[in-house]
Tab-separated table of C-alpha atoms in Angstrom:
chain	number	residue	atom	x	y	z
A	18	MET	CA	-14.712	21.193	-10.944
A	19	GLU	CA	-11.929	20.691	-12.300
A	20	PHE	CA	-9.175	19.168	-10.985
A	21	ARG	CA	-5.746	19.645	-11.829
A	22	LEU	CA	-3.224	16.862	-13.640
A	23	LEU	CA	0.709	16.370	-12.477
A	24	GLU	CA	2.797	14.453	-14.967
A	25	THR	CA	6.477	14.091	-12.848
A	26	GLY	CA	7.600	11.738	-15.407
A	27	PHE	CA	10.309	9.361	-13.234
A	28	ASN	CA	11.686	9.527	-10.132
A	29	ASP	CA	13.154	7.644	-7.750
A	30	ALA	CA	11.076	6.472	-4.718
A	31	PHE	CA	12.027	8.235	-1.910
A	32	SER	CA	10.970	11.527	-3.738
A	33	ASN	CA	7.324	9.120	-6.089
A	34	MET	CA	6.612	8.916	-2.552
A	35	ALA	CA	7.435	11.979	-0.470
A	36	ILE	CA	5.557	14.235	-3.362
A	37	ASP	CA	2.425	12.820	-3.650
A	38	THR	CA	2.489	12.881	0.802
A	39	ALA	CA	3.089	17.262	0.089
A	40	ILE	CA	-0.021	17.022	-1.763
A	41	ASN	CA	-1.738	15.410	0.563
A	42	THR	CA	-0.624	17.258	3.448
A	43	LEU	CA	-1.186	20.754	1.617
A	44	HIS	CA	-4.146	20.302	-0.282
A	45	LYS	CA	-7.511	22.686	1.005
A	46	PRO	CA	-10.735	21.468	0.755
A	47	GLU	CA	-11.491	24.364	-1.795
A	48	ASP	CA	-8.093	22.577	-4.448
A	49	PRO	CA	-8.904	21.010	-7.313
A	50	SER	CA	-8.599	16.975	-6.371
A	51	THR	CA	-5.352	16.319	-8.073
A	52	VAL	CA	-4.444	12.553	-10.060
A	53	ARG	CA	-0.830	12.592	-10.519
A	54	PHE	CA	0.304	10.418	-13.649
A	55	TYR	CA	4.136	8.955	-12.267
A	56	GLY	CA	6.924	6.230	-12.454
A	57	TRP	CA	9.818	5.229	-11.100
A	58	LYS	CA	13.866	5.488	-12.002
A	59	PRO	CA	15.463	4.016	-10.625
A	60	ILE	CA	13.130	0.827	-10.287
A	61	ALA	CA	12.035	-0.258	-6.482
A	62	VAL	CA	10.428	-1.841	-4.111
A	63	SER	CA	7.554	-0.415	-2.230
A	64	ILE	CA	6.236	-2.017	1.267
A	65	GLY	CA	2.787	-1.372	2.778
A	66	TYR	CA	2.711	1.101	5.964
A	67	PHE	CA	3.036	-2.150	7.856
A	68	GLN	CA	5.359	-4.427	7.289
A	69	SER	CA	8.716	-5.191	8.078
A	70	LEU	CA	11.069	-4.548	5.812
A	71	LYS	CA	13.824	-6.793	6.805
A	72	GLU	CA	11.182	-9.457	6.806
A	73	GLU	CA	9.753	-8.735	3.168
A	74	VAL	CA	12.091	-7.758	0.499
A	75	GLU	CA	16.205	-8.560	-0.226
A	76	ASP	CA	17.633	-5.989	0.620
A	77	GLU	CA	21.021	-6.239	0.471
A	78	LYS	CA	20.519	-7.262	-3.046
A	79	CYS	CA	18.582	-4.394	-3.671
A	80	ARG	CA	20.986	-2.421	-3.343
A	81	GLU	CA	24.026	-3.855	-4.849
A	82	LYS	CA	21.620	-3.390	-7.811
A	83	GLY	CA	20.655	0.067	-7.000
A	84	ILE	CA	16.733	-1.038	-6.728
A	85	ASP	CA	15.529	1.277	-4.250
A	86	VAL	CA	13.027	-0.064	-1.109
A	87	VAL	CA	10.420	2.131	0.745
A	88	ARG	CA	8.154	2.201	3.071
A	89	ARG	CA	4.604	3.614	1.843
A	90	LEU	CA	2.588	5.529	4.073
A	91	THR	CA	0.271	3.391	2.863
A	92	GLY	CA	-1.066	-0.498	4.087
A	93	GLY	CA	-1.400	-2.702	1.709
A	94	GLY	CA	2.153	-5.699	-0.021
A	95	ALA	CA	5.477	-5.059	-1.779
A	96	VAL	CA	4.680	-3.614	-4.416
A	97	PHE	CA	7.959	-4.310	-6.958
A	98	HIS	CA	7.553	-1.254	-9.250
A	99	GLU	CA	9.344	-1.479	-13.248
A	100	LYS	CA	6.906	-1.024	-17.028
A	101	GLU	CA	3.771	0.145	-14.889
A	102	LEU	CA	2.011	3.689	-14.504
A	103	THR	CA	1.621	4.873	-10.965
A	104	TYR	CA	-0.693	7.072	-10.584
A	105	SER	CA	-2.194	8.926	-7.449
A	106	PHE	CA	-5.204	10.679	-6.324
A	107	VAL	CA	-6.163	13.961	-3.794
A	108	CYS	CA	-9.377	15.217	-2.531
A	109	SER	CA	-10.529	16.970	0.478
A	110	GLU	CA	-12.233	13.447	3.142
A	111	LYS	CA	-15.096	16.629	2.517
A	112	SER	CA	-16.232	16.772	-0.779
A	113	GLU	CA	-18.754	14.525	-1.894
A	114	LEU	CA	-16.428	13.365	-4.886
A	115	VAL	CA	-16.219	9.776	-2.975
A	116	SER	CA	-17.701	8.151	-0.055
A	117	LYS	CA	-16.690	8.089	3.920
A	118	ASN	CA	-17.149	4.707	3.611
A	119	ILE	CA	-13.650	3.237	3.057
A	120	LEU	CA	-14.590	0.350	-0.146
A	121	GLU	CA	-17.103	2.339	-1.260
A	122	SER	CA	-14.117	5.609	-1.842
A	123	TYR	CA	-11.949	2.221	-3.661
A	124	LYS	CA	-14.303	1.288	-5.739
A	125	LYS	CA	-14.912	5.071	-6.395
A	126	ILE	CA	-11.624	6.144	-7.130
A	127	CYS	CA	-11.188	2.596	-8.916
A	128	ASN	CA	-13.883	2.487	-11.430
A	129	SER	CA	-11.742	6.308	-13.037
A	130	LEU	CA	-8.865	2.985	-13.623
A	131	ILE	CA	-11.862	0.666	-15.222
A	132	LEU	CA	-13.550	2.915	-17.939
A	133	GLY	CA	-9.729	4.197	-18.804
A	134	PHE	CA	-8.434	0.331	-19.237
A	135	LYS	CA	-12.063	0.449	-21.649
A	136	HIS	CA	-10.163	3.210	-23.777
A	137	LEU	CA	-7.023	0.459	-23.889
A	138	GLY	CA	-9.642	-1.998	-25.320
A	139	LEU	CA	-9.628	-4.077	-21.578
A	140	GLU	CA	-12.837	-5.024	-19.894
A	141	ALA	CA	-11.222	-4.594	-16.404
A	142	SER	CA	-13.756	-5.152	-12.857
A	143	PHE	CA	-13.383	-3.653	-9.492
A	144	ALA	CA	-12.115	-6.610	-6.411
A	145	PRO	CA	-12.478	-5.544	-2.528
A	146	LEU	CA	-10.636	-4.076	-1.085
A	147	ASN	CA	-7.893	-2.599	-3.600
A	148	ASP	CA	-7.205	-5.354	-6.763
A	149	ILE	CA	-8.350	-4.885	-10.408
A	150	VAL	CA	-8.754	-8.034	-12.265
A	151	VAL	CA	-8.686	-8.623	-16.191
A	152	GLY	CA	-11.056	-12.011	-16.777
A	153	ASN	CA	-10.030	-13.875	-12.569
A	154	GLN	CA	-6.514	-12.137	-12.818
A	155	LYS	CA	-5.195	-9.126	-10.819
A	156	ILE	CA	-3.643	-5.660	-13.418
A	157	SER	CA	-3.203	-3.136	-10.747
A	158	GLY	CA	-3.209	-2.719	-6.906
A	159	ASN	CA	-4.635	0.443	-4.858
A	160	ALA	CA	-4.171	1.672	-1.271
A	161	GLN	CA	-5.676	4.505	0.119
A	162	THR	CA	-4.840	6.653	3.865
A	163	ARG	CA	-6.612	9.070	5.080
A	164	ARG	CA	-5.073	12.276	6.132
A	165	ASN	CA	-4.622	16.342	7.082
A	166	ASN	CA	-8.716	15.379	5.890
A	167	ASN	CA	-7.443	14.518	3.288
A	168	VAL	CA	-7.928	10.693	0.913
A	169	LEU	CA	-4.558	9.562	-0.748
A	170	GLN	CA	-5.053	6.892	-3.202
A	171	HIS	CA	-2.401	5.579	-5.082
A	172	GLY	CA	-2.145	2.507	-7.018
A	173	THR	CA	0.287	0.418	-9.749
A	174	ILE	CA	-1.066	-0.071	-13.488
A	175	LEU	CA	0.312	-2.719	-15.134
A	176	MET	CA	2.181	-2.872	-18.559
A	177	GLU	CA	4.514	-5.769	-17.919
A	178	VAL	CA	5.368	-7.929	-15.585
A	179	ASP	CA	7.930	-9.722	-14.899
A	180	VAL	CA	7.256	-11.959	-11.772
A	181	ASP	CA	11.011	-14.133	-11.425
A	182	LYS	CA	12.662	-10.758	-11.416
A	183	MET	CA	9.780	-10.120	-8.278
A	184	PHE	CA	10.684	-12.666	-6.135
A	185	SER	CA	14.223	-12.685	-6.986
A	186	LEU	CA	14.110	-8.980	-4.735
A	187	LEU	CA	11.319	-10.483	-1.980
A	188	LEU	CA	11.251	-12.571	0.219
A	189	VAL	CA	8.948	-15.212	1.347
A	190	PRO	CA	7.453	-16.595	4.518
A	191	ASP	CA	8.474	-20.148	3.793
A	192	GLU	CA	11.758	-20.478	0.787
A	193	LYS	CA	10.146	-24.322	0.343
A	194	ILE	CA	7.143	-23.451	-1.074
A	195	LYS	CA	8.830	-20.047	-3.120
A	196	GLY	CA	8.526	-21.876	-6.384
A	197	LYS	CA	5.066	-23.124	-6.123
A	198	MET	CA	3.970	-19.248	-4.189
A	199	ILE	CA	5.540	-17.992	-8.260
A	200	GLU	CA	3.843	-20.090	-10.075
A	201	ASN	CA	0.659	-19.242	-8.498
A	202	VAL	CA	1.991	-15.765	-8.700
A	203	LYS	CA	2.023	-16.280	-12.705
A	204	GLN	CA	-0.965	-17.215	-13.022
A	205	ARG	CA	-3.343	-14.801	-10.885
A	206	VAL	CA	-1.229	-11.242	-12.921
A	207	THR	CA	-1.432	-10.225	-15.453
A	208	SER	CA	0.330	-7.230	-17.421
A	209	ILE	CA	-1.664	-4.276	-20.529
A	210	ASN	CA	1.150	-6.157	-22.680
A	211	ASN	CA	0.710	-9.322	-22.007
A	212	GLN	CA	-3.329	-8.650	-22.676
A	213	LEU	CA	-3.480	-6.670	-25.894
A	214	ASN	CA	-0.334	-8.845	-26.770
A	215	ARG	CA	1.583	-5.220	-27.869
A	216	LYS	CA	3.869	-3.368	-26.045
A	217	VAL	CA	1.756	-0.390	-25.008
A	218	GLU	CA	3.832	3.423	-24.162
A	219	PHE	CA	3.590	5.321	-20.902
A	220	SER	CA	1.795	8.229	-22.478
A	221	GLU	CA	-1.056	5.611	-24.118
A	222	VAL	CA	-1.307	4.417	-20.894
A	223	SER	CA	-1.907	7.712	-18.803
A	224	ASP	CA	-4.154	9.292	-21.859
A	225	ALA	CA	-6.021	6.341	-21.263
A	226	MET	CA	-6.638	7.008	-17.399
A	227	LYS	CA	-6.699	11.064	-17.383
A	228	LYS	CA	-9.825	9.795	-19.998
A	229	GLY	CA	-11.422	7.266	-17.516
A	230	PHE	CA	-10.053	10.104	-14.767
A	231	GLU	CA	-12.656	12.780	-16.887
A	232	GLU	CA	-15.687	10.063	-16.996
A	233	ASN	CA	-15.464	8.928	-13.811
A	234	PHE	CA	-16.242	12.446	-11.729
A	235	ASN	CA	-17.428	13.835	-15.060
A	236	THR	CA	-15.086	16.399	-14.770
A	237	GLU	CA	-11.472	17.360	-17.133
A	238	LEU	CA	-8.200	17.068	-16.395
A	239	VAL	CA	-6.358	20.149	-16.686
A	240	LYS	CA	-2.067	19.956	-16.732
A	241	GLY	CA	-0.873	22.169	-14.670
A	242	GLU	CA	2.526	22.049	-11.577
A	243	LEU	CA	3.734	20.789	-7.838
A	244	THR	CA	3.107	24.287	-6.390
A	245	LYS	CA	6.308	26.194	-4.896
A	246	GLU	CA	5.209	24.760	-1.292
A	247	GLU	CA	4.196	21.169	-2.272
A	248	ILE	CA	8.144	20.993	-4.253
A	249	GLU	CA	10.391	22.889	-0.857
A	250	LEU	CA	7.701	20.288	1.207
A	251	SER	CA	8.637	17.033	-0.898
A	252	GLU	CA	11.883	17.784	-0.971
A	253	LYS	CA	11.774	18.138	2.891
A	254	ILE	CA	9.721	15.055	3.631
A	255	ARG	CA	12.140	12.934	1.223
A	256	LYS	CA	15.161	13.713	3.463
A	257	GLU	CA	14.110	13.396	6.404
A	258	LYS	CA	11.252	10.897	6.041
A	259	PHE	CA	11.318	9.197	2.908
A	260	SER	CA	14.866	8.231	2.552
A	261	ARG	CA	16.056	7.114	6.106
A	262	LYS	CA	16.733	3.822	7.582
A	263	GLU	CA	14.617	5.531	10.966
A	264	TRP	CA	11.618	5.526	8.081
A	265	ASN	CA	12.423	2.588	6.563
A	266	TYR	CA	12.784	-0.457	8.531
A	267	LYS	CA	10.792	1.197	11.354
A	268	ARG	CA	8.943	-2.356	11.572
B	6	MET	CA	11.322	-14.995	26.161
B	7	ILE	CA	10.791	-13.455	21.986
B	8	LYS	CA	8.694	-16.170	19.839
B	9	LYS	CA	7.352	-14.798	16.161
B	10	SER	CA	4.586	-16.390	13.774
B	11	VAL	CA	2.751	-15.711	11.250
B	12	TYR	CA	-0.850	-16.665	10.717
B	13	LYS	CA	-3.036	-16.309	7.446
B	14	ILE	CA	-6.364	-14.897	9.031
B	15	PRO	CA	-9.267	-16.293	7.471
B	16	GLU	CA	-10.575	-14.947	4.863
B	17	GLY	CA	-8.130	-11.865	5.540
B	18	LYS	CA	-4.195	-10.762	5.356
B	19	LEU	CA	-1.005	-12.745	7.144
B	20	VAL	CA	0.103	-11.738	9.821
B	21	LYS	CA	3.420	-11.277	11.442
B	22	ILE	CA	4.505	-11.194	14.924
B	23	SER	CA	6.939	-11.055	17.281
B	24	LEU	CA	5.889	-11.701	21.135
B	25	ASP	CA	7.668	-11.239	23.989
B	26	PHE	CA	6.297	-12.780	26.589
B	27	GLU	CA	7.288	-15.004	30.242
B	28	GLU	CA	4.680	-17.758	31.885
B	29	LYS	CA	1.384	-16.072	31.256
B	30	LYS	CA	1.898	-12.476	30.320
B	31	ILE	CA	2.650	-10.148	27.058
B	32	ASN	CA	5.498	-7.837	27.228
B	33	SER	CA	5.194	-6.075	24.320
B	34	VAL	CA	3.361	-8.004	20.559
B	35	ARG	CA	4.549	-5.977	17.570
B	36	ILE	CA	1.863	-7.324	14.370
B	37	THR	CA	3.112	-6.757	11.424
B	38	GLY	CA	1.329	-7.798	7.733
B	39	ASP	CA	0.215	-6.089	4.429
B	40	PHE	CA	-3.797	-5.660	5.850
B	41	PHE	CA	-5.025	-2.361	6.553
B	42	LEU	CA	-5.967	0.380	9.758
B	43	HIS	CA	-7.193	3.291	9.608
B	44	PRO	CA	-6.024	5.055	11.385
B	45	GLU	CA	-2.790	3.985	10.773
B	46	ASN	CA	-1.394	4.851	14.447
B	47	GLY	CA	-3.787	2.570	14.840
B	48	LEU	CA	-2.156	-0.501	15.054
B	49	GLU	CA	0.749	0.987	17.411
B	50	LEU	CA	-2.411	1.863	20.021
B	51	ILE	CA	-3.411	-1.380	20.534
B	52	GLU	CA	0.020	-2.778	19.865
B	53	GLU	CA	-0.088	-0.728	23.652
B	54	GLY	CA	-3.173	-2.006	24.535
B	55	LEU	CA	-1.941	-5.229	24.445
B	56	GLN	CA	1.269	-5.251	26.716
B	57	GLY	CA	1.117	-6.182	29.565
B	58	THR	CA	-2.126	-8.111	29.543
B	59	GLU	CA	-2.984	-12.023	29.919
B	60	LEU	CA	-1.909	-14.238	27.085
B	61	GLU	CA	-5.283	-16.015	26.351
B	62	LYS	CA	-7.364	-15.823	23.932
B	63	ASP	CA	-10.672	-13.805	25.693
B	64	SER	CA	-8.535	-10.654	27.087
B	65	ILE	CA	-6.405	-10.420	24.312
B	66	ILE	CA	-9.761	-8.888	21.817
B	67	LYS	CA	-11.410	-7.949	24.227
B	68	LEU	CA	-8.545	-5.228	25.221
B	69	ILE	CA	-7.899	-5.502	20.793
B	70	GLN	CA	-11.843	-3.820	20.487
B	71	LYS	CA	-11.408	-1.745	22.734
B	72	THR	CA	-8.775	-0.162	20.696
B	73	ILE	CA	-10.416	-0.607	17.735
B	74	GLU	CA	-13.462	1.527	19.352
B	75	LYS	CA	-11.961	4.165	21.257
B	76	ASN	CA	-9.855	5.221	18.081
B	77	SER	CA	-13.027	4.376	15.791
B	78	LEU	CA	-10.274	2.144	13.837
B	79	ASP	CA	-11.225	0.352	10.698
B	80	LEU	CA	-9.518	-2.830	9.612
B	81	PHE	CA	-10.006	-4.572	6.337
B	82	GLY	CA	-7.879	-7.918	6.305
B	83	LEU	CA	-7.662	-8.818	9.740
B	84	ASN	CA	-9.321	-8.547	13.021
B	85	PRO	CA	-8.927	-8.976	17.078
B	86	GLU	CA	-9.751	-12.627	16.379
B	87	GLY	CA	-6.825	-13.120	14.133
B	88	ILE	CA	-4.283	-11.267	15.952
B	89	ALA	CA	-5.599	-13.408	19.246
B	90	ASP	CA	-4.763	-16.827	17.446
B	91	ALA	CA	-1.828	-15.078	15.301
B	92	ILE	CA	-0.175	-14.302	19.328
B	93	LEU	CA	-1.401	-17.477	20.656
B	94	LYS	CA	0.411	-19.213	17.579
B	95	ALA	CA	3.596	-17.357	18.096
B	96	LYS	CA	3.639	-18.286	22.515
B	97	GLY	CA	3.180	-22.040	21.034
B	98	GLU	CA	5.699	-22.721	19.028
B	99	ASN	CA	9.842	-22.140	18.967
B	100	ASN	CA	11.154	-19.607	17.368
B	101	GLY	CA	11.380	-20.074	13.475
B	102	ILE	CA	9.893	-16.946	10.273
């Protein structure tokens, strides 16, 4: 069966997380699986479901700079979203597209991106549990949740990375070693621009990733739109969950 | 008394603990970090399961294992022993993240 492709452009962090949630909530086994490509405007920090916002993020500084901070539905670490393509993928847990085994399903979905990177001229590989690397440097981080009998996986594809800026917004457990941590992350993280030595466009990356998903799942991604129900539910979830302190500061 | 710890689980993720305890008993514990746990509400079940329990490694591990089995939880980047060690580290340390 064909997949639905959503290109929802640039939205704020609360809308972005609400849209992923609404797609995952309303998805039925008979519906086509969905691939969504999106970006963040304003730039944003997302934290993992189990993290403490107060312990991870310079939230006052983010507020002053107009940077959104949002808790994700998915586990994992804090992510600074600036120059990247973000994707989300939703399918039924009952479908045979991905394994019930979580590690296997990460590997399967991430393979779409690895094939996409190939179209950009990059040799990438899967680094369990949830990263994609070029050489030994991370270029994509991914996170998955399973709710309502559906699989939701979303992740970042780094087009450019500014580690100093990222760490100016994140808290580290030990200030004394912050400098060392930053140097360490600079060694371990890369980006498409970095690897290709040129500036790629958002659309160039999304075109490549579209092909990657098509090849990986042996299907076609057909451009679609959010349904009326999805839009209404995402607006409700944005208002009642992701934009609220009760959610973002819950741990 | 509330104390905190930051503990890197061997081969796993960084776990942060906020522990409310008296003498040898856990009043409540909050576990945060960049790990994965499926389904996600399982972490609250683990935390609730530890309320009132003895601050002792084996009993903490057993209780966590019981919650994991009962609710078919999948943990990535953390494990019962790692959580227990992080909790005991919080007990033994001065308050300071």
